[in-house]
Short mmCIF file of C-alpha atoms in Angstrom, two decimals:
data_model
loop_
_atom_site.label_atom_id
_atom_site.label_comp_id
_atom_site.label_asym_id
_atom_site.label_seq_id
_atom_site.Cartn_x
_atom_site.Cartn_y
_atom_site.Cartn_z
CA MET Y 189 0.21 -0.01 0.05
CA ARG Y 190 3.04 2.35 0.82
CA PHE Y 191 4.15 1.79 -2.73
CA LEU Y 192 0.79 2.76 -4.14
CA THR Y 193 0.87 5.97 -2.26
CA VAL Y 194 4.15 6.81 -3.32
CA ALA Y 195 3.49 6.19 -6.89
CA LEU Y 196 0.38 8.02 -6.77
CA GLU Y 197 2.15 11.23 -5.15
CA TYR Y 198 4.97 11.13 -7.98
CA LEU Y 199 2.32 10.93 -10.77
CA LEU Y 200 0.10 13.68 -9.34
CA GLY Y 201 3.01 15.59 -8.74
CA PHE Y 202 4.17 15.84 -12.30
CA LEU Y 203 0.60 16.14 -13.60
CA ALA Y 204 1.01 19.79 -14.56
CA LEU Y 205 4.24 19.26 -16.41
CA ALA Y 206 2.35 16.22 -18.15
CA VAL Y 207 -0.53 18.44 -19.00
CA PHE Y 208 1.99 20.97 -20.51
CA ALA Y 209 3.51 18.34 -22.52
CA TYR Y 210 0.46 16.70 -23.67
CA LEU Y 211 -0.98 20.17 -24.57
CA ALA Y 212 2.19 21.45 -26.17
CA PHE Y 213 3.40 18.59 -28.04
CA ALA Y 214 0.55 15.64 -28.53
CA ALA Y 215 -1.56 17.01 -31.41
CA GLY Y 216 1.63 17.65 -33.96
CA PRO Y 217 4.55 20.03 -34.39
CA ALA Y 218 4.69 22.42 -31.69
CA SER Y 219 3.43 26.08 -32.22
CA ASP Y 220 3.57 29.41 -30.15
CA GLU Y 221 -0.36 29.14 -29.99
CA ARG Y 222 -0.30 25.64 -28.53
CA PHE Y 223 2.66 26.48 -25.87
CA VAL Y 224 0.92 29.63 -24.87
CA HIS Y 225 -2.42 27.82 -24.32
CA ALA Y 226 -0.51 24.75 -22.78
CA PHE Y 227 1.09 27.43 -20.33
CA LYS Y 228 -2.51 28.53 -19.18
CA VAL Y 229 -3.78 25.38 -18.65
CA ALA Y 230 -0.75 23.42 -16.75
CA SER Y 231 -0.14 26.67 -14.84
CA VAL Y 232 -3.46 26.51 -13.11
CA VAL Y 233 -2.87 22.94 -12.41
CA ALA Y 234 0.63 23.82 -11.43
CA LEU Y 235 -0.74 26.28 -8.65
CA LEU Y 236 -3.04 23.72 -7.36
CA GLU Y 237 -0.46 21.20 -6.76
CA LEU Y 238 1.77 23.55 -5.31
CA VAL Y 239 -0.68 24.69 -2.73
CA ALA Y 240 -1.38 20.82 -2.50
CA LEU Y 241 2.22 20.10 -1.97
CA LEU Y 242 2.98 23.29 0.63
CA ALA Y 243 -0.21 22.19 2.60
CA ARG Y 244 1.17 18.58 3.55
CA GLU Y 245 3.20 18.22 6.61
CA VAL Y 246 5.77 16.37 4.81
CA PRO Y 247 8.81 18.56 3.06
CA ALA Y 248 7.61 19.07 -0.78
CA ASN Y 249 9.59 17.64 -3.56
CA ARG Y 250 11.65 20.27 -4.65
CA LEU Y 251 11.82 19.26 -8.50
CA ILE Y 252 8.18 18.85 -8.78
CA MET Y 253 8.05 22.64 -6.90
CA GLY Y 254 10.86 23.80 -9.63
CA ALA Y 255 8.39 22.41 -12.23
CA ASN Y 256 5.64 24.08 -11.14
CA LEU Y 257 7.38 27.40 -10.53
CA TRP Y 258 8.46 27.08 -14.40
CA LEU Y 259 4.86 26.15 -15.71
CA ILE Y 260 3.37 29.46 -13.35
CA VAL Y 261 5.79 31.81 -14.18
CA GLY Y 262 5.15 30.61 -18.11
CA GLY Y 263 1.43 30.82 -17.36
CA ALA Y 264 1.68 34.25 -15.98
CA ALA Y 265 3.43 35.48 -18.80
CA ALA Y 266 0.87 33.51 -21.06
CA PHE Y 267 -1.83 35.19 -19.45
CA GLY Y 268 -0.09 38.44 -18.98
CA GLU Y 269 0.89 38.58 -22.83
CA GLN Y 270 4.36 39.04 -21.63
CA TRP Y 271 5.61 37.73 -24.93
CA TRP Y 272 9.11 38.58 -24.02
CA LEU Y 273 9.28 36.21 -20.88
CA LEU Y 274 8.00 33.49 -23.54
CA ARG Y 275 10.59 34.16 -25.87
CA ILE Y 276 13.28 33.38 -23.11
CA TYR Y 277 11.72 30.50 -22.43
CA GLN Y 278 11.70 29.66 -25.88
CA HIS Y 279 15.46 30.75 -26.60
CA PHE Y 280 16.72 28.73 -23.80
CA GLY Y 281 13.95 25.65 -24.72
CA GLU Y 282 13.91 22.68 -22.28
CA ALA Y 283 16.81 23.71 -20.17
CA SER Y 284 14.45 26.64 -18.59
CA LEU Y 285 12.87 24.10 -16.59
CA PHE Y 286 16.07 22.81 -15.22
CA ALA Y 287 17.21 26.27 -14.39
CA SER Y 288 14.01 26.72 -12.31
CA MET Y 289 14.93 23.51 -10.80
CA LEU Y 290 18.32 24.91 -9.74
CA LEU Y 291 16.61 28.13 -8.43
CA VAL Y 292 14.35 25.91 -5.74
CA GLY Y 293 16.97 23.52 -5.38
CA ALA Y 294 19.52 26.26 -4.16
CA VAL Y 295 17.42 28.11 -2.27
CA ALA Y 296 16.05 24.92 -0.49
CA MET Y 297 19.47 23.95 0.32
CA TRP Y 298 20.36 26.80 2.14
CA ARG Y 299 17.12 28.00 3.64
CA THR Y 300 15.25 24.60 4.95
CA PRO Y 301 16.64 21.68 7.06
CA ALA Y 302 15.13 19.21 4.33
CA GLY Y 303 17.53 20.75 1.57
CA PHE Y 304 17.16 20.04 -1.78
CA ILE Y 305 16.22 16.34 -1.23
CA GLY Y 306 13.41 17.17 0.96
CA GLN Y 307 14.26 14.84 3.67
CA VAL Y 308 14.43 16.29 7.04
CA GLY Y 309 17.90 14.46 8.99
CA ALA Y 310 21.30 15.11 9.84
CA ARG Y 311 22.27 18.45 8.09
CA ARG Y 312 25.47 17.19 6.73
CA LEU Y 313 23.92 14.19 5.26
CA VAL Y 314 21.15 16.22 3.72
CA LEU Y 315 23.53 19.02 2.44
CA GLN Y 316 25.85 16.24 0.65
CA ARG Y 317 22.96 14.36 -0.82
CA SER Y 318 21.39 18.10 -1.53
CA TRP Y 319 24.63 18.87 -3.46
CA LEU Y 320 24.51 15.46 -5.40
CA LEU Y 321 21.26 16.21 -6.78
CA LEU Y 322 22.11 20.03 -7.52
CA LEU Y 323 24.84 18.48 -9.52
CA ALA Y 324 22.47 15.92 -11.25
CA VAL Y 325 20.34 18.96 -11.88
CA LEU Y 326 23.17 20.70 -13.79
CA LEU Y 327 23.58 17.78 -15.79
CA ALA Y 328 20.28 17.36 -16.73
CA LEU Y 329 20.37 21.07 -17.90
CA GLY Y 330 23.63 20.70 -19.79
CA VAL Y 331 21.75 17.40 -21.44
CA ALA Y 332 18.84 19.85 -22.15
CA VAL Y 333 20.83 22.27 -23.84
CA TYR Y 334 22.46 19.38 -26.05
CA PHE Y 335 19.41 17.89 -26.94
CA ARG Y 336 17.46 20.93 -27.14
CA GLY Y 337 14.09 20.47 -29.38
CA ASN Y 338 13.83 16.81 -28.58
CA VAL Y 339 11.70 16.76 -25.92
CA LYS Y 340 12.21 13.16 -24.75
CA LEU Y 341 15.72 13.49 -24.68
CA ALA Y 342 16.06 16.92 -23.66
CA ALA Y 343 13.40 17.15 -20.75
CA VAL Y 344 11.37 13.58 -20.32
CA LEU Y 345 14.18 11.45 -19.66
CA PRO Y 346 15.98 13.42 -17.36
CA VAL Y 347 13.17 14.76 -15.44
CA ILE Y 348 12.39 10.82 -14.74
CA ALA Y 349 15.77 10.08 -14.05
CA LEU Y 350 16.06 13.13 -11.66
CA SER Y 351 12.99 11.91 -9.93
CA TRP Y 352 14.28 8.41 -9.28
CA LEU Y 353 17.48 9.65 -8.12
CA ASN Y 354 15.54 12.26 -5.64
CA ARG Y 355 13.98 8.78 -4.21
CA LEU Y 356 17.31 7.32 -3.94
CA LEU Y 357 19.29 10.26 -1.98
CA ARG Y 358 16.11 10.63 0.31
CA HIS Y 359 16.44 6.87 1.21
CA GLY Y 360 18.49 6.12 4.27
CA VAL Y 361 18.22 9.81 5.62
CA ALA Y 362 16.75 9.57 8.99
CA PRO Y 363 15.74 12.68 11.15
CA GLN Y 364 18.45 13.49 13.77
CA ALA Y 365 17.70 12.53 17.12
#
């Protein structure tokens, strides 16, 4: 039952990103209009997810928070017709998603006891593992730059890999007595 709860949490956690990907890429070649629509819809889902994540007692998954922040900023730009910001997103492609995750991760490392990994424990261990996750996100950003335009290689596979790495890094971090 615990596995089902964790799996459901991860699936729902990245729901907003999945909605964005579906709306932006599922109906054929990407277009500016579809991206704007995808940001508008997915940003609402991301905002709801973020509120739900922050309302829980356990620390929120920082990767999901970074993805949701990216979607919310993109959605706000779409709703507010701030085309300059959406052009920045477009210029950096999938890498802008990982830049958002890096920002959330760096802030979480220094400002929260759970660090980037989102697990409260011995501070030294949390920071060590948070640095590993931060380096992995930097690597994912590099992959996104290299494979820019190939959504599967530049975004989907790196997000899945980071998600699994985060779970692995959280494992064995026990609260400090």
